[in-house]
Short mmCIF file of C-alpha atoms in Angstrom, two decimals:
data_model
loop_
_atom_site.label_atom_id
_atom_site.label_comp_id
_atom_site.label_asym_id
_atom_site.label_seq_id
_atom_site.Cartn_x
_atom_site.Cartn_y
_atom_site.Cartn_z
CA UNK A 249 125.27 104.07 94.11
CA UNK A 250 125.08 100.98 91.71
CA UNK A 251 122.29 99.59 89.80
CA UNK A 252 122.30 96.33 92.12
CA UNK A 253 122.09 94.51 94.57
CA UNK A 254 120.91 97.77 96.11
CA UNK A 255 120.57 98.57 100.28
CA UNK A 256 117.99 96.43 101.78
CA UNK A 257 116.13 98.03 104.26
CA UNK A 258 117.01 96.80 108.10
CA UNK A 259 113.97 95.58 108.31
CA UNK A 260 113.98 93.74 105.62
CA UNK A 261 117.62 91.83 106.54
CA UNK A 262 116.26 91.16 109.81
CA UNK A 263 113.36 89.04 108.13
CA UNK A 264 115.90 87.34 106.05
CA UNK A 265 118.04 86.05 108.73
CA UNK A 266 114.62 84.40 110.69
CA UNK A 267 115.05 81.01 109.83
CA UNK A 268 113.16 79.44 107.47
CA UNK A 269 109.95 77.15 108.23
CA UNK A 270 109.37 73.74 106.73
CA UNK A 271 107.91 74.68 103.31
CA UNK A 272 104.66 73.19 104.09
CA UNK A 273 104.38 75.02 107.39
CA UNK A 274 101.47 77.08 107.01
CA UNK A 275 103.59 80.28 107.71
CA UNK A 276 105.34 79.79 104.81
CA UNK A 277 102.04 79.58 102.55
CA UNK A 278 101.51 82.50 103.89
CA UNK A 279 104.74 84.14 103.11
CA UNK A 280 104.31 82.80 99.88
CA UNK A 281 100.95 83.83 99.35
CA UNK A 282 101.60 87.72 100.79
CA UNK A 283 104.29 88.32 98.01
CA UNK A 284 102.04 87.40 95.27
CA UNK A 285 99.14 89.69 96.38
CA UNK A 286 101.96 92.67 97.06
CA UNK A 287 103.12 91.54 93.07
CA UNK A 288 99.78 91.81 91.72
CA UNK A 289 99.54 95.53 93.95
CA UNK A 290 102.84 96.33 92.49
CA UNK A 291 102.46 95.63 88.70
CA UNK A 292 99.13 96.77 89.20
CA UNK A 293 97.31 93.29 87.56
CA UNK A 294 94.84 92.36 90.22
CA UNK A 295 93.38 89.52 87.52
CA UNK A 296 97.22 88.38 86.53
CA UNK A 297 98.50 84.86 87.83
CA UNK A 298 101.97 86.13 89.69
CA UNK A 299 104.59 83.87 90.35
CA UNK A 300 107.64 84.41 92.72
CA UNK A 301 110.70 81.59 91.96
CA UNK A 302 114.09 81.49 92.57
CA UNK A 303 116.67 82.95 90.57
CA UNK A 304 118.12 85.70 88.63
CA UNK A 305 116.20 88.43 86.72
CA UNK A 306 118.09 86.67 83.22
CA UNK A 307 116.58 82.96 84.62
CA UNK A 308 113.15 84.94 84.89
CA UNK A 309 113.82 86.66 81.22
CA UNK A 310 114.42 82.86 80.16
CA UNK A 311 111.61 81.23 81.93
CA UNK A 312 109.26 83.61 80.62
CA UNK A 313 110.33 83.02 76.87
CA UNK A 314 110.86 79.12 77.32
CA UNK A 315 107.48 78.85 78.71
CA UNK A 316 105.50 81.14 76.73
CA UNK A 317 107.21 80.93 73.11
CA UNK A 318 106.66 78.76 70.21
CA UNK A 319 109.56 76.92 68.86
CA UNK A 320 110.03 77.99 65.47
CA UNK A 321 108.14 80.72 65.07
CA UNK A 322 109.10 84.25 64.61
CA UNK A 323 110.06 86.60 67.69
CA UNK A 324 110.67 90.57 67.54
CA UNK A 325 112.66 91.80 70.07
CA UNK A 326 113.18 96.06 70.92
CA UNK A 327 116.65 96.79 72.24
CA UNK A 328 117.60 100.03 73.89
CA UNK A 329 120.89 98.37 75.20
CA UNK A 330 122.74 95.07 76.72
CA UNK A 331 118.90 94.14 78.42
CA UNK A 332 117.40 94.18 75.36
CA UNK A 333 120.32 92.01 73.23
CA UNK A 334 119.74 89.92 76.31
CA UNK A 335 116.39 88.97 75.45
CA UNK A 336 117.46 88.24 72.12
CA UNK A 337 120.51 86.30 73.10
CA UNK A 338 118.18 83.62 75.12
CA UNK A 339 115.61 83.50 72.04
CA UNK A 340 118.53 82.29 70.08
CA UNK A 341 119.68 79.84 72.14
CA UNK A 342 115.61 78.51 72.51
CA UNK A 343 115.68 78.15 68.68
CA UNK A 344 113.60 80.97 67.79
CA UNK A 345 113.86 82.99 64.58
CA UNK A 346 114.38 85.67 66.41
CA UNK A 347 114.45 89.64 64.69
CA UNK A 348 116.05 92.86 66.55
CA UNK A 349 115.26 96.37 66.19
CA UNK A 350 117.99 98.40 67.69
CA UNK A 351 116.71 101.70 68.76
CA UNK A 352 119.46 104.45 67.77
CA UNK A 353 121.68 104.81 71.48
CA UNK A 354 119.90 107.01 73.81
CA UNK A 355 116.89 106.99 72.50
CA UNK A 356 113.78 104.90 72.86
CA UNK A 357 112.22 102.84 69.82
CA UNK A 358 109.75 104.22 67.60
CA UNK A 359 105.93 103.10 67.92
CA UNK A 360 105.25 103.62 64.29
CA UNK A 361 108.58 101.81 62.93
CA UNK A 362 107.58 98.18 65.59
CA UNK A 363 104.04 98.67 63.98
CA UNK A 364 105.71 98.48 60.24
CA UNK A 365 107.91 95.31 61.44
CA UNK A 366 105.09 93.64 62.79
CA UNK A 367 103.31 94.66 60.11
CA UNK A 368 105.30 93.15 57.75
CA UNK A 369 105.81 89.89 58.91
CA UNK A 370 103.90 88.10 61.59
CA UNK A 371 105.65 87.68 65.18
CA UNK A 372 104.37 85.83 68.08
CA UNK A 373 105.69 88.23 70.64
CA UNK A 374 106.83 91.19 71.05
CA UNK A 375 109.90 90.89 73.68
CA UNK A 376 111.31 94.97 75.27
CA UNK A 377 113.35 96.12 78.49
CA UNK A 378 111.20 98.68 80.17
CA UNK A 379 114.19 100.57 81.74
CA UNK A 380 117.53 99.13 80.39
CA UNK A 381 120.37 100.05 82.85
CA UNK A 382 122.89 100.16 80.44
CA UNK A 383 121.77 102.90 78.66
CA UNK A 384 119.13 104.71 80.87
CA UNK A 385 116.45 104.41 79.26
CA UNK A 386 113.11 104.18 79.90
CA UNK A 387 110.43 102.87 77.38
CA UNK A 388 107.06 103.61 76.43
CA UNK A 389 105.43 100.03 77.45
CA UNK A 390 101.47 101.26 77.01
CA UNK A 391 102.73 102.36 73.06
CA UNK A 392 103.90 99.40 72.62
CA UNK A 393 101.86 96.67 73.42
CA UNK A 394 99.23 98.34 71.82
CA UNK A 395 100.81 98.41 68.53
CA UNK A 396 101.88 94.76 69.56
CA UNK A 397 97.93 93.54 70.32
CA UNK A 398 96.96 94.98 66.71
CA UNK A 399 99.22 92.43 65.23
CA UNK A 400 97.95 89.69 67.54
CA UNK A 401 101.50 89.65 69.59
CA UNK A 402 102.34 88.72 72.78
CA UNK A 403 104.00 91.13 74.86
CA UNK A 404 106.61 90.11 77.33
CA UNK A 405 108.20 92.87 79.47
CA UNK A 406 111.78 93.10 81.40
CA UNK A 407 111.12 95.31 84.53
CA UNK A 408 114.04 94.30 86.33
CA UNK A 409 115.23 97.94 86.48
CA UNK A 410 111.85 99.35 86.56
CA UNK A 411 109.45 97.78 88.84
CA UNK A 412 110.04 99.97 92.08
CA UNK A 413 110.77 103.10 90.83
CA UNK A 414 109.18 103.36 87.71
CA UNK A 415 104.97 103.04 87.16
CA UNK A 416 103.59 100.09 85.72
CA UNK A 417 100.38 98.87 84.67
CA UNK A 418 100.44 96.04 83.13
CA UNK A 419 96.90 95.21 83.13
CA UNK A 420 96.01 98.46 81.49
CA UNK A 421 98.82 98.79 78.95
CA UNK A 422 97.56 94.83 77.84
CA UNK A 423 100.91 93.14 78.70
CA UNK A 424 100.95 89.68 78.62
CA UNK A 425 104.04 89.11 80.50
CA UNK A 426 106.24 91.49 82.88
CA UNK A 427 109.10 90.28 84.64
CA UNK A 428 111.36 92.21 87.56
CA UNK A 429 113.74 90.99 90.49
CA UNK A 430 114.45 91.38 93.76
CA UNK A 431 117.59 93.25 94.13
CA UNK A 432 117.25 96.45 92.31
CA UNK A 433 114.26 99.12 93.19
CA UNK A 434 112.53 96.94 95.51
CA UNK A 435 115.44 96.61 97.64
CA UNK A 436 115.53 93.01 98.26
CA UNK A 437 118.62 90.64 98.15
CA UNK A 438 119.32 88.86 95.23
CA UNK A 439 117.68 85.51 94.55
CA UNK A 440 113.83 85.55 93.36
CA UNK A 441 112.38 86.78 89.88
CA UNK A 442 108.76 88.02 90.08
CA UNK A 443 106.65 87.01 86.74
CA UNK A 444 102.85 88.31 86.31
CA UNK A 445 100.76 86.25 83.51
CA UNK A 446 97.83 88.29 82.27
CA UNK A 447 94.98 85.87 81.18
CA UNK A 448 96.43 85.84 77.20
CA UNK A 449 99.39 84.33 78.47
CA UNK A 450 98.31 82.02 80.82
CA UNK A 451 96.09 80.46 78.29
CA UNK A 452 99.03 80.24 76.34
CA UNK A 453 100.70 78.96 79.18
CA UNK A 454 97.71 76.13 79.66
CA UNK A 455 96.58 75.14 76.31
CA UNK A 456 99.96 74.73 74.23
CA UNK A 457 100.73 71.77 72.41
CA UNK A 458 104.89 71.23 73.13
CA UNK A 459 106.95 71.01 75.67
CA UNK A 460 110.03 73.02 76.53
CA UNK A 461 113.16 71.28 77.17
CA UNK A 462 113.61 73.29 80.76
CA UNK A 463 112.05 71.63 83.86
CA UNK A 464 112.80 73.87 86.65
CA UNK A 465 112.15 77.48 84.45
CA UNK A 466 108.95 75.79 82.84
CA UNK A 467 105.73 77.58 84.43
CA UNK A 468 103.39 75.68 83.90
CA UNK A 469 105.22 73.44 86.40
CA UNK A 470 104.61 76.23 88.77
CA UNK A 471 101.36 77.19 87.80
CA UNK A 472 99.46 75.08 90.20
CA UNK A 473 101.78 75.91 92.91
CA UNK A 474 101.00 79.67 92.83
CA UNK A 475 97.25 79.52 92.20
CA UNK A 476 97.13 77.19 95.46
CA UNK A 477 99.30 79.55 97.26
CA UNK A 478 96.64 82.45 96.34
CA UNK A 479 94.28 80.52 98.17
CA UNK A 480 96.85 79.80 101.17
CA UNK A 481 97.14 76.01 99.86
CA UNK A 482 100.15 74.07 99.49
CA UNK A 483 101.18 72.26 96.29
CA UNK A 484 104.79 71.15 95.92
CA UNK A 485 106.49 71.12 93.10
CA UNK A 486 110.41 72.37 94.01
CA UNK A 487 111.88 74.06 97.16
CA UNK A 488 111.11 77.94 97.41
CA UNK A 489 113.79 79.52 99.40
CA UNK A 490 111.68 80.73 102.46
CA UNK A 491 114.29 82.80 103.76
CA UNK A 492 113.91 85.12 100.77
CA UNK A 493 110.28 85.09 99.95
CA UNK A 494 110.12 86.25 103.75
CA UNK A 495 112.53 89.23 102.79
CA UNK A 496 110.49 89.81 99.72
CA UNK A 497 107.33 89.98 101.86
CA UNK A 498 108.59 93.24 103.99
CA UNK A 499 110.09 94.53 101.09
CA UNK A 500 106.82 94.74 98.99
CA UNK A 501 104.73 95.46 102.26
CA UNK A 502 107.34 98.88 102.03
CA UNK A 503 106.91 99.42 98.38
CA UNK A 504 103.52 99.09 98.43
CA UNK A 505 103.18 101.66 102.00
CA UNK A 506 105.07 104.24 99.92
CA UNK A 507 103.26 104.05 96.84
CA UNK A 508 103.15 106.47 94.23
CA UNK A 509 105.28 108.44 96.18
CA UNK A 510 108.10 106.13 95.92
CA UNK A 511 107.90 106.73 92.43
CA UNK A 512 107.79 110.45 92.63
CA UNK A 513 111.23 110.28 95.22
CA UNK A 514 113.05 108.00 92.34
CA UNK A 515 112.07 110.85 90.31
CA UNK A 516 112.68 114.04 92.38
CA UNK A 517 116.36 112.17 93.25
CA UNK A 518 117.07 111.80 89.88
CA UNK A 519 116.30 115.44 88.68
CA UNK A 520 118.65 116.38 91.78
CA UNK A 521 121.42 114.47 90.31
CA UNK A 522 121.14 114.98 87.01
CA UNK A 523 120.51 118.83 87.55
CA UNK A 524 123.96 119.40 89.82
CA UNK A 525 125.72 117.18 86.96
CA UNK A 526 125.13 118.85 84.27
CA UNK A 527 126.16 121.86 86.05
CA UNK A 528 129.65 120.12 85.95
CA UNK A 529 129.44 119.82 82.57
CA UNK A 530 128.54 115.68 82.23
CA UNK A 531 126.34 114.67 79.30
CA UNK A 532 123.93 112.52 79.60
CA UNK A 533 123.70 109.47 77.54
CA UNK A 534 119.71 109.20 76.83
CA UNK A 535 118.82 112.05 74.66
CA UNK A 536 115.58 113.10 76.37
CA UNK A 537 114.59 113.67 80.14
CA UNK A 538 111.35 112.32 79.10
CA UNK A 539 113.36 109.20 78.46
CA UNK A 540 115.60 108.96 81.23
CA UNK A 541 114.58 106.36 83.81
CA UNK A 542 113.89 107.25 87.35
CA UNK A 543 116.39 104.86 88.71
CA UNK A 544 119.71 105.01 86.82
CA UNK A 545 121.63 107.52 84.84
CA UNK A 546 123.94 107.07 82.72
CA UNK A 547 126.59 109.45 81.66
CA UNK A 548 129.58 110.03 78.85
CA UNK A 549 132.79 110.05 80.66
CA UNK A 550 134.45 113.66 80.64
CA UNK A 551 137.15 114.98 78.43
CA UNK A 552 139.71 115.30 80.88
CA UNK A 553 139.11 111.56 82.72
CA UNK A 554 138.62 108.61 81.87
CA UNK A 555 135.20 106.80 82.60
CA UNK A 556 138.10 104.21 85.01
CA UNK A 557 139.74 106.95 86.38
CA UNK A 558 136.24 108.69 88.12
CA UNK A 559 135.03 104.97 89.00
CA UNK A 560 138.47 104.69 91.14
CA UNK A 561 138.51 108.23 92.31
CA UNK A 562 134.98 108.02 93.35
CA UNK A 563 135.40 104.65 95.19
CA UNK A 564 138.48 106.52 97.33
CA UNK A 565 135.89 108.61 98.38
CA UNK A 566 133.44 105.65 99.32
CA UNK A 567 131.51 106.35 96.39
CA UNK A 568 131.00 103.21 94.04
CA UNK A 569 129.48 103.80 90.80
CA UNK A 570 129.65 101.18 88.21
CA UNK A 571 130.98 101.00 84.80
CA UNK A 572 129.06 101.35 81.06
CA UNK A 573 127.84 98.29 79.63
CA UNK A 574 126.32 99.75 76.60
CA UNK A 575 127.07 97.31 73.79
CA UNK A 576 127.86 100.84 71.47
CA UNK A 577 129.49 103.11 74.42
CA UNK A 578 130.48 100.87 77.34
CA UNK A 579 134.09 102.31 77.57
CA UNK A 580 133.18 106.05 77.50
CA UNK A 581 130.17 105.69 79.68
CA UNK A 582 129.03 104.99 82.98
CA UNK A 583 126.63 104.51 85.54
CA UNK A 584 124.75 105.59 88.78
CA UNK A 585 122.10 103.92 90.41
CA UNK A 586 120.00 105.67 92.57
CA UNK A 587 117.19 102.77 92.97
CA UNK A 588 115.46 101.63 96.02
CA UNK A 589 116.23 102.93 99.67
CA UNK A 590 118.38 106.12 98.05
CA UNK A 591 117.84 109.31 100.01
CA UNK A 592 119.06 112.88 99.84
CA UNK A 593 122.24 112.39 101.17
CA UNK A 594 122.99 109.54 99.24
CA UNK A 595 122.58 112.16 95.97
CA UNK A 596 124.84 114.84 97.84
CA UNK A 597 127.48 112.34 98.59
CA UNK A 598 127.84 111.77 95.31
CA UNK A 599 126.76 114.93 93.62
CA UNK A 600 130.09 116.36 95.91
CA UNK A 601 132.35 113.41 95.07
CA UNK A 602 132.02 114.03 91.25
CA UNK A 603 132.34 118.08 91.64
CA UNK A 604 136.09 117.62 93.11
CA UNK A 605 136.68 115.32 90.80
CA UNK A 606 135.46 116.91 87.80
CA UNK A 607 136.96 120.59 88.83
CA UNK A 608 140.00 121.06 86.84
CA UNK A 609 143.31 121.27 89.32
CA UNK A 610 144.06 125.28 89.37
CA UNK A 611 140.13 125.58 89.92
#
């Protein structure tokens, strides 16, 4: 019950041990090819450029901003938590003047108070975690980016912890840029970051005038690559790990065969878990259930335990839940992930697990 890597579906391991074709083979165009169709299905952005690469979801975080991003001009990054202090760690580092709002913890930021920052000084993007698993919650993208596109912002999106289990729509809500991963709610193993450029960004993408110091992470590198691929062409530009974009192939095909219902399950689980826990008495770090994401909850350690002490006691009975990383409430807090191939009994396990350790000993 952790936020990731998450249980891949046997179908899904048994397409990642096949072994991989020569990268030019014309099965692996059409691997390749499959995934981005099943990204632009998933993120809902049938006119978006997708790209599927290897690495992490933070290489896909910095690959986005190093590609899309001006040097030297301003950035405004929304942080609910670690994800979103993320994004404005790797703006940093790219040289970017880069300005936080830090949304009060447990609680999602403010539409009106982003429109007064952008408002008052001009930003060239608008950078936010859509679910941030450190602190559970889930943000209001479509609010956003539209208070973002009346300033003339980009909007780049991390749905690492979202895409999966949470709706998107990026083509509606007029993002320019949303990001996830493989490992989390689509229940792939670790080693590919999805990105989907709307047109605004892949202008940006084509017409800029500098050059970022990253070769591998830089997507317009890639860009031919994937619009070939679309057409079931090869271009080569690096080594795509076949292996994996195979694995990612069944695990979309799943996603997308559930549909909205696999949003709906993420969401019925959650209420399950949440419902039987505060029973016990557990608080629940994000404020609102409007604002608690579908696929992890996060929770204030009890008075009697230690947030350590139910981690071990859970994992001796073959629970494992992982620890806070809230940058405010990491030691009193922490987290279950109920993402991707989850069921019912998964939630009772655990829901059981935590009632005998939460009932006090003469109970």
């Amino acid at each position: 019950m952790v936020v990731g890597p998450t249980r891949p579906h046997p179908s899904v391991l048994r397409r990642l041990a096949h072994a991989a074709d020569p990268i030019d083979a014309p099965a692996s165009v059409q691997d390749l090819q499959r995934a981005l169709l099943l990204t632009r299905q998933l993120l809902d952005a049938p006119a978006a450029v997708p790209f599927v690469l290897p690495g992490t979801g933070t290489a896909g975080m910095e690959s986005v901003a190093a590609s899309l991003l001006t040097p030297r001009t301003p950035v405004l990054v929304v942080s609910t938590g670690m994800w979103g202090n993320r994004w404005h760690d790797i703006c940093v580092r790219l040289g970017l003047p880069t300005h936080v709002h830090t949304s009060e913890p447990g609680h999602p930021p403010d539409p009106g108070e982003i429109d007064r920052l952008l408002g008052a000084e001009r930003h060239q993007a608008l950078l936010i975690t859509h679910v941030d698993s450190s602190s559970g919650v889930r943000t209001g993208i479509g609010d956003l980016a539209r208070v973002a596109g009346e300033h003339g912002a980009l909007v780049l999106v991390d749905g690492v912890s979202a895409a999966g289990a949470e709706f998107v729509h990026q083509e509606a809500w007029g993002v320019d840029a949303y990001l996830t991963s493989t490992p989390k709610a689509l229940g792939v193993p670790a080693g590919l970051y999805l990105a989907s450029l709307g047109p605004r960004a892949v202008d940006v993408l084509t017409s800029r005038t500098w050059t970022p110091r990253h070769f591998s992470l830089d997507l317009r590198n890639w860009l031919p690559v994937m619009r070939a691929a679309l057409e079931a062409r090869f271009v080569y530009h690096q080594t795509l790990p076949g292996n994996l974009i195979g694995a990612l192939t069944r695990g979309l095909e799943l996603v997308i065969q559930e549909g909205a219902q696999r949003v709906h399950r993420h969401r019925r689980l959650a209420l399950r878990l949440r419902s039987a826990l505060e029973t016990e008495g557990l608080r629940n770090f994000v404020a609102a259930d409007g604002d608690r994401a579908n696929g992890v909850s996060v929770y204030r350690a009890p008075p009697h335990l230690t947030a350590g002490e139910l981690l071990r006691g859970a994992a001796e009975h073959g629970v494992l839940l992982q620890a806070g990383t809230h940058p405010s409430a990491a030691g009193e807090t922490f987290r279950i992930g109920h993402l991707g191939n989850v069921d019912e009994q998964d939630i009772e396990r655990t829901v059981g697990t935590l009632r005998r350790l939460l009932s006090p000993p003469n109970r």
